[in-house]
Coordinates of C-alpha atoms and ligand atoms in Angstrom, one line a residue:
X1 CA 0.0 0.0 0.0
X2 CA 2.9 2.3 0.8
X3 CA 5.0 2.3 -2.2
X4 CA 7.9 4.7 -2.7
X5 CA 8.8 6.1 -6.0
X6 CA 11.2 8.6 -7.4
X7 CA 9.5 11.8 -8.2
X8 CA 11.4 13.0 -11.2
X9 CA 8.9 15.6 -12.4
X10 CA 10.0 18.1 -9.8
X11 CA 13.7 17.3 -10.2
X12 CA 13.5 18.1 -13.9
X13 CA 12.4 21.6 -13.3
X14 CA 14.8 22.4 -10.5
X15 CA 18.6 22.5 -10.0
X16 CA 20.3 19.2 -9.8
X17 CA 20.7 19.7 -6.0
X18 CA 17.1 18.5 -5.6
X19 CA 18.2 15.2 -7.3
X20 CA 16.4 12.0 -6.8
X21 CA 15.5 11.8 -3.1
X22 CA 13.1 8.9 -2.6
X23 CA 9.6 10.2 -1.9
X24 CA 6.4 8.5 -1.1
X25 CA 3.5 9.5 -3.3
X26 CA 1.2 9.6 -0.3
X27 CA 1.9 10.8 3.2
X28 CA 4.4 8.8 5.3
X29 CA 2.9 6.7 8.1
X30 CA 4.6 5.2 11.1
X31 CA 5.6 5.5 14.7
X32 CA 8.1 7.8 16.5
X33 CA 9.5 7.7 20.0
X34 CA 9.4 11.4 20.9
X35 CA 5.8 12.2 21.9
X36 CA 5.8 9.6 24.7
X37 CA 9.5 8.8 25.5
X38 CA 10.9 12.3 24.8
X39 CA 14.7 12.0 24.4
X40 CA 14.9 8.8 26.4
X41 CA 14.2 5.9 24.0
X42 CA 16.1 2.6 24.3
X43 CA 16.4 -0.6 22.4
X44 CA 13.6 -2.4 24.3
X45 CA 11.2 0.4 23.9
X46 CA 11.9 0.7 20.1
X47 CA 11.5 -3.1 19.6
X48 CA 8.4 -3.3 21.7
X49 CA 6.7 -0.5 19.7
X50 CA 7.9 -1.9 16.4
X51 CA 6.4 -5.2 17.4
X52 CA 3.3 -3.3 18.5
X53 CA 2.9 -1.9 15.0
X54 CA 2.7 -5.4 13.7
X55 CA 0.7 -7.1 16.4
X56 CA -1.9 -4.4 16.7
X57 CA -2.5 -4.4 12.9
X58 CA -1.0 -1.0 12.2
X59 CA 1.7 -2.2 9.7
X60 CA -0.9 -3.8 7.5
X61 CA -2.8 -0.5 7.4
X62 CA 0.3 1.3 6.1
X63 CA 2.1 2.5 9.2
X64 CA 5.5 1.2 8.3
X65 CA 8.2 3.5 9.7
X66 CA 9.7 3.1 13.1
X67 CA 11.7 6.3 14.0
X68 CA 14.1 6.6 16.9
X69 CA 13.9 10.3 17.7
X70 CA 16.4 12.2 19.9
X71 CA 18.3 10.3 22.5
X72 CA 19.9 7.5 20.5
X73 CA 23.4 9.0 20.1
X74 CA 26.4 9.0 22.3
X75 CA 28.0 12.2 23.3
X76 CA 31.2 11.6 21.3
X77 CA 31.9 10.6 17.7
X78 CA 34.3 7.7 17.1
X79 CA 37.9 7.8 15.7
X80 CA 36.5 8.1 12.2
X81 CA 34.3 10.9 13.3
X82 CA 31.2 8.8 12.9
X83 CA 28.2 9.3 15.2
X84 CA 27.9 6.5 17.7
X85 CA 24.8 5.0 19.3
X86 CA 24.6 5.1 23.1
X87 CA 26.0 1.7 24.2
X88 CA 24.0 1.6 27.4
X89 CA 20.6 2.2 26.0
X90 CA 21.2 0.6 22.6
X91 CA 23.6 -2.3 23.5
X92 CA 23.0 -4.3 20.3
X93 CA 23.8 -1.3 18.1
X94 CA 22.0 0.1 15.1
X95 CA 22.6 -2.6 12.5
X96 CA 20.9 -5.2 14.8
X97 CA 18.1 -2.8 15.5
X98 CA 17.7 -2.2 11.8
X99 CA 17.6 -5.9 11.2
X100 CA 15.0 -6.4 13.8
X101 CA 12.8 -3.7 12.3
X102 CA 13.4 -4.9 8.7
X103 CA 12.6 -8.4 9.7
X104 CA 9.2 -7.2 10.7
X105 CA 8.8 -5.7 7.3
X106 CA 9.1 -2.2 8.6
X107 CA 11.4 0.7 7.8
X108 CA 14.1 2.0 10.1
X109 CA 13.7 5.7 10.7
X110 CA 16.7 7.7 11.8
X111 CA 17.0 11.1 13.4
X112 CA 19.6 13.9 13.4
X113 CA 19.8 17.6 13.1
X114 CA 21.2 20.3 10.9
X115 CA 22.9 22.0 13.8
X116 CA 25.8 21.6 16.2
X117 CA 23.9 19.5 18.7
X118 CA 20.8 17.3 18.9
X119 CA 17.6 18.9 20.1
X120 CA 17.2 18.8 23.8
X121 CA 20.7 17.3 24.2
X122 CA 23.4 20.0 24.5
X123 CA 26.1 17.4 24.9
X124 CA 25.3 15.3 21.9
X125 CA 26.7 16.2 18.5
X126 CA 24.4 16.6 15.5
X127 CA 25.3 16.6 11.8
X128 CA 26.3 20.1 10.9
X129 CA 29.7 19.9 9.2
X130 CA 29.6 16.1 9.2
X131 CA 26.9 15.6 6.6
X132 CA 28.8 13.2 4.3
X133 CA 30.1 11.1 7.1
X134 CA 26.7 10.9 8.8
X135 CA 24.7 10.2 5.6
X136 CA 27.1 7.3 4.9
X137 CA 26.6 6.0 8.5
X138 CA 22.8 6.3 8.2
X139 CA 23.0 4.2 5.0
X140 CA 25.4 1.7 6.6
X141 CA 23.1 1.2 9.5
X142 CA 20.2 0.3 7.1
X143 CA 18.3 3.6 7.6
X144 CA 15.3 4.1 5.4
X145 CA 14.2 7.6 6.4
X146 CA 15.9 10.6 8.1
X147 CA 14.1 13.1 10.2
X148 CA 16.4 16.2 10.2
X149 CA 15.8 18.7 12.9
X150 CA 16.9 22.4 13.3
X151 CA 18.3 22.9 16.9
X152 CA 21.6 24.6 17.7
X153 CA 21.6 25.8 14.1
X154 CA 23.9 28.8 14.7
X155 CA 25.7 28.0 17.9
X156 CA 26.4 25.0 20.2
X157 CA 24.7 26.8 23.1
X158 CA 21.5 28.4 21.8
X159 CA 19.0 25.6 21.2
X160 CA 16.3 27.4 19.3
X161 CA 17.2 30.3 16.9
X162 CA 14.1 31.0 14.8
X163 CA 15.0 34.5 13.7
X164 CA 18.5 34.6 12.2
X165 CA 18.9 34.3 8.4
X166 CA 21.3 31.3 8.9
X167 CA 18.8 29.5 10.9
X168 CA 16.0 30.1 8.3
X169 CA 18.3 29.3 5.4
X170 CA 17.7 26.2 3.2
X171 CA 21.5 25.6 2.9
X172 CA 22.1 23.2 5.8
X173 CA 19.1 21.1 4.7
X174 CA 20.3 21.1 1.1
X175 CA 23.8 20.0 2.2
X176 CA 22.4 16.9 3.9
X177 CA 20.2 16.1 0.9
X178 CA 23.3 16.1 -1.3
X179 CA 25.1 13.9 1.1
X180 CA 22.1 11.4 1.2
X181 CA 22.1 11.3 -2.5
X182 CA 25.8 10.3 -2.6
X183 CA 25.1 7.2 -0.6
X184 CA 23.8 4.1 -2.4
X185 CA 20.8 3.7 -0.1
X186 CA 17.4 5.0 -0.8
X187 CA 16.2 7.3 2.0
X188 CA 13.1 9.4 2.6
X189 CA 14.0 12.8 3.9
X190 CA 11.8 14.4 6.5
X191 CA 12.6 18.0 7.2
X192 CA 12.0 19.4 10.7
X193 CA 12.8 23.0 10.2
X194 CA 9.6 24.1 11.9
X195 CA 8.4 26.4 9.1
X196 CA 10.6 29.3 10.1
X197 CA 11.4 32.0 7.6
X198 CA 9.7 33.3 4.5
X199 CA 8.1 31.3 1.7
X200 CA 9.3 28.1 3.3
X201 CA 7.3 25.6 1.2
X202 CA 9.0 27.0 -2.0
X203 CA 12.1 25.1 -1.0
X204 CA 10.9 22.5 1.5
X205 CA 8.3 21.0 -0.8
X206 CA 10.7 20.1 -3.6
X207 CA 13.5 19.1 -1.1
X208 CA 11.8 16.9 1.4
X209 CA 9.3 14.1 1.4
X210 CA 7.7 16.1 4.2
X211 CA 8.4 19.3 6.1
X212 CA 7.3 20.3 9.6
X213 CA 5.5 23.6 9.3
X214 CA 5.2 24.6 13.0
X215 CA 6.7 24.2 16.4
X216 CA 6.0 21.0 18.2
X217 CA 2.5 19.8 19.0
X218 CA 1.6 20.2 22.6
X219 CA -0.4 17.6 24.6
X220 CA -3.6 19.6 24.7
X221 CA -6.6 20.4 22.5
X222 CA -5.5 24.0 22.0
X223 CA -2.5 22.9 20.0
X224 CA -4.8 21.8 17.2
X225 CA -6.1 25.4 16.6
X226 CA -2.6 26.8 16.4
X227 CA -1.3 24.1 14.0
X228 CA -4.3 24.0 11.8
X229 CA -4.3 27.7 11.3
X230 CA -0.6 27.8 10.7
X231 CA -0.9 24.9 8.2
X232 CA -3.2 26.8 5.7
X233 CA -0.5 28.3 3.5
X234 CA 1.7 25.2 3.7
X235 CA -0.8 22.5 2.8
X236 CA -1.6 24.3 -0.5
X237 CA 1.9 23.2 -1.5
X238 CA 1.2 19.6 -0.6
X239 CA 1.1 17.1 -3.5
X240 CA 2.5 13.6 -4.4
X241 CA 5.9 13.2 -2.7
X242 CA 5.7 16.5 -0.7
X243 CA 3.7 16.7 2.5
X244 CA 3.3 19.5 5.0
X245 CA 3.8 17.8 8.3
X246 CA 1.5 18.9 11.1
X247 CA 3.6 17.0 13.6
X248 CA 3.2 13.6 15.3
X249 CA -0.1 12.4 16.7
X250 CA -1.0 12.9 20.3
X251 CA -3.6 10.2 20.2
X252 CA -3.4 7.7 23.1
X253 CA -1.5 10.1 25.3
X254 CA -4.3 11.1 27.6
X255 CA -4.3 14.6 26.0
X256 CA -7.6 14.6 24.2
X257 CA -11.1 13.2 24.6
X258 CA -12.2 10.5 22.2
X259 CA -14.2 13.1 20.2
X260 CA -11.1 15.3 20.1
X261 CA -8.9 12.3 19.0
X262 CA -11.3 11.9 16.0
X263 CA -11.0 15.6 15.3
X264 CA -7.2 15.5 15.4
X265 CA -6.9 12.3 13.3
X266 CA -9.5 13.5 10.8
X267 CA -7.9 16.9 10.3
X268 CA -4.4 15.4 9.9
X269 CA -5.9 13.0 7.4
X270 CA -7.7 15.5 5.2
X271 CA -4.8 17.9 5.3
X272 CA -2.5 15.1 4.1
X273 CA -0.1 15.3 7.0
X274 CA 2.1 12.3 7.7
X275 CA 0.4 10.1 10.2
X276 CA 3.1 9.3 12.8
X277 CA 1.8 7.6 16.0
X278 CA 3.2 9.0 19.3
X279 CA 1.5 6.7 21.7
X280 CA 2.8 3.5 23.3
X281 CA 1.8 0.5 21.1
X282 CA 1.3 -2.0 23.9
X283 CA -2.3 -2.9 24.4
X284 CA -2.3 -2.4 28.2
X285 CA -0.9 1.1 27.8
X286 CA -3.1 2.7 25.3
X287 CA -6.9 3.1 25.3
X288 CA -8.7 0.8 23.0
X289 CA -10.6 3.8 21.7
X290 CA -7.3 5.4 20.6
X291 CA -6.3 2.3 18.7
X292 CA -9.6 2.3 17.0
X293 CA -9.3 6.0 15.9
X294 CA -5.9 5.4 14.3
X295 CA -7.0 2.1 12.7
X296 CA -10.1 3.6 11.0
X297 CA -9.4 2.5 7.4
X298 CA -11.8 5.0 5.9
X299 CA -10.1 7.9 7.5
X300 CA -6.7 6.5 6.5
X301 CA -7.9 6.2 3.0
X302 CA -8.7 9.9 2.9
X303 CA -5.1 10.6 4.0
X304 CA -3.6 8.1 1.5
X305 CA -5.8 9.2 -1.4
X306 CA -3.7 9.1 -4.6
X307 CA -4.5 12.7 -5.6
X308 CA -2.6 13.8 -2.4
X309 CA -4.3 17.1 -2.4
X310 CA -5.0 18.7 1.0
X311 CA -8.4 20.1 2.0
X312 CA -8.7 23.9 2.3
X313 CA -10.7 26.2 4.5
X314 CA -14.0 26.9 2.8
X315 CA -15.8 29.2 5.3
X316 CA -15.4 30.2 8.9
X317 CA -17.8 31.3 11.5
X318 CA -15.5 32.6 14.3
X319 CA -17.9 33.7 17.0
X320 CA -20.0 30.6 16.5
X321 CA -16.7 28.6 16.5
X322 CA -17.1 26.3 13.5
X323 CA -15.7 26.1 10.0
X324 CA -16.0 24.0 6.9
X325 CA -13.1 22.4 5.0
X326 CA -13.1 20.5 1.8
X327 CA -10.7 18.9 -0.7
X328 CA -10.7 16.8 -3.8
X329 CA -10.4 13.0 -3.7
X330 CA -9.7 10.5 -6.5
X331 CA -12.6 9.3 -8.7
X332 CA -14.4 12.6 -8.6
X333 CA -15.1 12.4 -4.9
X334 CA -14.6 15.0 -2.2
X335 CA -13.9 15.1 1.5
X336 CA -15.9 17.5 3.5
X337 CA -15.0 18.3 7.1
X338 CA -17.3 20.3 9.4
X339 CA -15.3 21.3 12.4
X340 CA -17.0 22.3 15.7
X341 CA -14.3 24.1 17.7
X342 CA -16.8 24.9 20.3
X343 CA -17.0 22.7 23.4
X344 CA -20.8 22.6 23.2
X345 CA -23.2 20.8 20.9
X346 CA -24.4 23.0 18.1
X347 CA -26.5 22.8 14.9
X348 CA -25.0 24.4 11.8
X349 CA -26.2 25.0 8.3
X350 CA -23.7 24.4 5.4
X351 CA -24.5 25.9 2.0
X352 CA -23.0 23.2 -0.2
X353 CA -22.9 25.6 -3.2
X354 CA -19.8 27.0 -1.6
X355 CA -18.0 23.8 -2.7
X356 CA -20.0 23.5 -6.0
X357 CA -22.2 20.7 -4.8
X358 CA -25.9 20.5 -5.2
X359 CA -26.3 17.0 -3.9
X360 CA -24.2 13.9 -3.2
X361 CA -24.0 10.6 -1.6
X362 CA -22.2 11.0 1.7
X363 CA -20.3 8.6 3.8
X364 CA -19.7 9.5 7.5
X365 CA -16.3 7.9 8.0
X366 CA -16.5 8.0 11.8
X367 CA -20.0 6.6 12.2
X368 CA -19.5 4.3 9.2
X369 CA -22.9 5.4 7.9
X370 CA -24.2 6.2 4.4
X371 CA -26.4 9.1 3.7
X372 CA -27.0 11.9 1.3
X373 CA -26.7 15.7 1.5
X374 CA -28.1 18.5 -0.6
X375 CA -28.6 22.2 -0.8
X376 CA -28.2 23.9 2.5
X377 CA -27.6 21.0 4.8
X378 CA -28.1 20.9 8.6
X379 CA -25.7 19.1 10.8
X380 CA -25.9 18.6 14.6
X381 CA -22.3 18.6 15.9
X382 CA -21.1 17.3 19.2
X383 CA -18.7 19.3 21.3
X384 CA -15.3 19.3 19.5
X385 CA -16.6 17.1 16.7
X386 CA -15.2 17.0 13.2
X387 CA -17.9 15.6 11.0
X388 CA -15.9 13.9 8.3
X389 CA -17.8 13.0 5.1
X390 CA -16.7 11.5 1.8
X391 CA -18.9 12.7 -1.0
X392 CA -19.5 10.7 -4.1
X393 CA -22.1 10.7 -7.0
X394 CA -21.7 14.5 -6.8
X395 CA -24.2 16.6 -8.7
X396 CA -22.5 19.9 -9.2
X397 CA -23.8 23.4 -9.1
X398 CA -22.4 26.9 -9.8
X399 CA -20.5 28.3 -6.8
X400 CA -21.8 31.7 -5.6
X401 CA -21.0 34.3 -8.3
X402 CA -19.1 37.5 -7.7
X403 CA -21.0 40.7 -8.2
X404 CA -18.3 43.3 -7.1
X405 CA -14.8 43.6 -5.8
X406 CA -13.6 46.5 -3.6
X407 CA -9.9 47.2 -3.1
X408 CA -8.6 49.0 -0.1
X409 CA -7.9 51.8 -2.6
X410 CA -11.7 52.4 -2.5
X411 CA -11.8 52.6 1.3
X412 CA -11.4 55.4 3.9
X413 CA -8.6 54.6 6.3
X414 CA -8.9 55.9 9.9
X415 CA -6.6 55.9 13.0
X416 CA -3.2 54.3 12.8
X417 CA -4.1 52.1 9.8
X418 CA -2.1 52.9 6.7
X419 CA -2.2 52.1 3.0
X420 CA 0.9 50.2 1.8
X421 CA 1.9 50.1 -1.9
X422 CA 3.2 46.5 -2.5
X423 CA 5.4 45.3 -5.3
X424 CA 4.1 44.2 -8.7
X425 CA 3.7 40.5 -7.7
X426 CA 2.5 41.3 -4.2
X427 CA -0.7 41.9 -2.3
X428 CA -2.8 40.5 -5.1
X429 CA -5.0 41.4 -6.8
X430 CA -4.5 45.1 -6.6
X431 CA -0.9 45.4 -5.2
X432 CA -2.1 47.4 -2.2
X433 CA -3.0 46.6 1.4
X434 CA -3.9 48.4 4.6
X435 CA -1.6 47.6 7.5
X436 CA -1.4 48.6 11.2
X437 CA -5.0 47.9 11.8
X438 CA -5.6 47.9 15.6
X439 CA -8.8 48.3 17.6
X440 CA -8.7 52.1 17.3
X441 CA -8.3 52.0 13.5
X442 CA -10.9 51.6 10.8
X443 CA -11.1 50.8 7.1
X444 CA -14.5 51.9 5.8
X445 CA -16.0 50.8 2.5
X446 CA -19.0 52.8 1.4
X447 CA -21.4 52.3 -1.5
X448 CA -21.0 48.5 -1.3
X449 CA -23.4 46.6 -3.6
X450 CA -25.6 43.7 -2.5
X451 CA -28.0 41.7 -4.6
X452 CA -30.3 41.1 -1.7
X453 CA -31.0 42.0 1.9
X454 CA -29.8 40.0 4.9
X455 CA -26.9 37.6 5.0
X456 CA -24.5 37.3 2.0
X457 CA -21.1 35.6 1.3
X458 CA -18.2 37.9 1.4
X459 CA -14.6 36.9 0.5
X460 CA -12.1 38.8 2.5
X461 CA -8.6 39.2 1.0
X462 CA -6.1 39.5 3.8
X463 CA -2.5 39.0 4.7
X464 CA -1.4 37.4 7.9
X465 CA 2.1 36.1 8.4
X466 CA 2.1 35.9 12.2
X467 CA 4.6 33.1 12.7
X468 CA 4.4 32.2 16.3
X469 CA 7.0 29.7 17.6
X470 CA 4.9 28.8 20.5
X471 CA 4.2 25.5 22.1
X472 CA 2.5 25.3 25.4
X473 CA 1.0 28.7 26.1
X474 CA -2.2 30.1 24.6
X475 CA -0.5 32.2 21.9
X476 CA -1.8 31.5 18.5
X477 CA -1.0 32.5 14.9
X478 CA -4.5 33.7 14.0
X479 CA -5.2 37.4 13.9
X480 CA -8.6 38.9 14.7
X481 CA -10.5 41.5 12.7
X482 CA -14.0 42.8 13.3
X483 CA -16.5 43.8 10.5
X484 CA -19.6 45.9 10.9
X485 CA -22.3 46.0 8.2
X486 CA -24.4 49.2 8.1
X487 CA -25.6 49.9 11.6
X488 CA -25.2 46.3 12.9
X489 CA -23.0 45.3 15.7
X490 CA -19.4 44.5 14.7
X491 CA -18.5 40.8 14.8
X492 CA -15.1 39.2 15.1
X493 CA -13.3 36.9 12.7
X494 CA -10.1 34.9 13.2
X495 CA -7.8 34.7 10.3
X496 CA -5.4 31.9 9.6
X497 CA -1.9 32.5 8.1
X498 CA -2.4 33.6 4.5
X499 CA 0.9 32.9 2.7
X500 CA 4.6 32.8 3.0
X501 CA 5.3 36.4 3.9
X502 CA 3.6 39.7 4.6
X503 CA 2.8 40.2 0.9
X504 CA 1.0 37.0 0.0
X505 CA -2.7 37.4 -0.1
X506 CA -5.1 34.8 1.4
X507 CA -8.9 34.5 1.1
X508 CA -11.3 34.0 4.0
X509 CA -14.9 33.4 3.0
X510 CA -17.4 34.6 5.6
X511 CA -21.2 35.0 5.8
X512 CA -22.1 38.6 6.8
X513 CA -25.5 39.7 7.9
X514 CA -27.1 43.2 7.7
X515 CA -26.9 44.0 4.0
X516 CA -29.6 46.0 2.2
X517 CA -30.3 45.2 -1.5
X518 CA -28.8 48.0 -3.6
X519 CA -25.6 50.0 -3.7
X520 CA -25.6 51.8 -0.4
X521 CA -24.1 49.5 2.1
X522 CA -21.2 50.4 4.4
X523 CA -18.7 47.9 5.8
X524 CA -16.3 48.9 8.5
X525 CA -13.3 46.8 9.4
X526 CA -11.3 47.3 12.6
X527 CA -8.9 45.5 14.9
X528 CA -10.3 43.4 17.8
X529 CA -9.6 44.7 21.3
X530 CA -7.2 42.0 22.3
X531 CA -4.0 44.0 22.2
X532 CA -2.9 42.5 18.9
X533 CA -2.9 43.7 15.3
X534 CA -5.6 42.7 12.9
X535 CA -4.4 41.0 9.7
X536 CA -3.6 43.4 6.8
X537 CA -6.5 44.0 4.5
X538 CA -6.4 43.8 0.8
X539 CA -10.0 43.9 -0.4
X540 CA -13.4 42.2 -0.4
X541 CA -15.5 40.4 -2.9
X542 CA -19.2 40.4 -2.7
X543 CA -21.1 37.3 -3.8
X544 CA -24.7 37.1 -5.0
Ligands
LIG1 C1 12.1 19.2 18.0 C2 11.3 18.5 17.0 C3 10.5 17.4 17.7 C4 11.5 16.4 18.4 C5 12.4 17.2 19.3 C6 13.5 16.4 20.0 O1 12.8 20.2 17.4 O2 10.4 19.4 16.4 O3 9.7 16.7 16.8 O4 12.2 15.7 17.4 O5 13.0 18.3 18.7 O6 14.0 17.0 21.1

């Protein structure tokens, strides 16, 4: 099921440095030691979990990589400058461990870093400056994949440098890729650069089989909001052989409720993230419900769909705390995800014309139930439920049609907010944006047309490149903006990241109430009073 192939299409269009790294056409799947064992794995632990992949049925579902994360290496290199495995914790050595894993018909996943030291281990050398020696050692040990981290990138003492150009540079990751390509062993290359810097997927998508696009997942529900919103501009670069990695799963770690584990696994699946188990694969140590979540074949099939296209955000209702995501699947099918971020039951109405569907057969992949949907469909969602549907036999319809576009050029800017003239390729479509929008500022559009009175769909073109390298606190990478239509009360909307820098436009579709048919509507944008900037505003498109 999990076949690797050489993706040569990309290589042809790019410099030779991107070469022939082995890439899986669908997202990598497997198990990694870090989320449970941190930097303290050992031989017994790795073997036990490898065996668990087989015994609990995971291998046969496609989870076939066993990765030993941080904590395997000794603190010194040997006389030939080769990294060594810690002899106390891995007494049999890497070749024997590799044989054990290969004998189970699994792949041996290795881990190092493009810095002076391994993450979390200031005394343990990593691969910077030793790339060729290390790549050869990885090959000699029988490694099949390499997760390549980004700690101590600029000094042996500072673990996390997310701001310096050297730390953000592709160079160290390219050097290792070249070294891997000089060995005679096929290896999948998993970048763990955390998405720092600008326009990251432009180089990570062609270079790696996957690339981590955020700081580490945290053992709590709130980590999902941060990562999913940060993933938006990355997953649009996902395709066969190149997968934005939302980080390892926290399923089975007592971090989430069963419903939240469905939500997490479903989101990772429809966004085509690698599915890397972080729980302990020993029946007595992991809830049966968690095993069931990760063994759901219908959800795995969404993740492993041959089109390898990630779902995108279709519409967001921020104050109501739900949104709709959708993406294409093979055989003219579609995945539809309706996400209830709210910790309460709620009934929502989804206008399927937003995804060009008038009616379809629908399969609820969590409930294992067939049904059908059409028109404006009502769903009752449980607290923190992601309703995940595979649509087939789709009858299409026109998506809502545009009746007018207003650029910030047409608006009146008040307070600190300021018009910015962007470059020719920037701030599309009109090369202008309004920045510095805080709660005291306003951007007012007058004479806005509407085909009818009441609620209408409005596409907001915005820019947000709030990269937050946060893990455990509540900080997020969304930015809030309020809109008021005519004399109605302002409402708040949360914007995900838009693109790869502060000049790449993103689109958020919303439903706004309070319009009056005709050409006399006023829409006022402002920052939300949370002490943070709003996203930059580019324009708005009014739909019929
Ligand atoms: C982080 C990485 C994690 C884990 C950790 C090890 O940089 O993102 O996935 O590998 O290092 O300390």
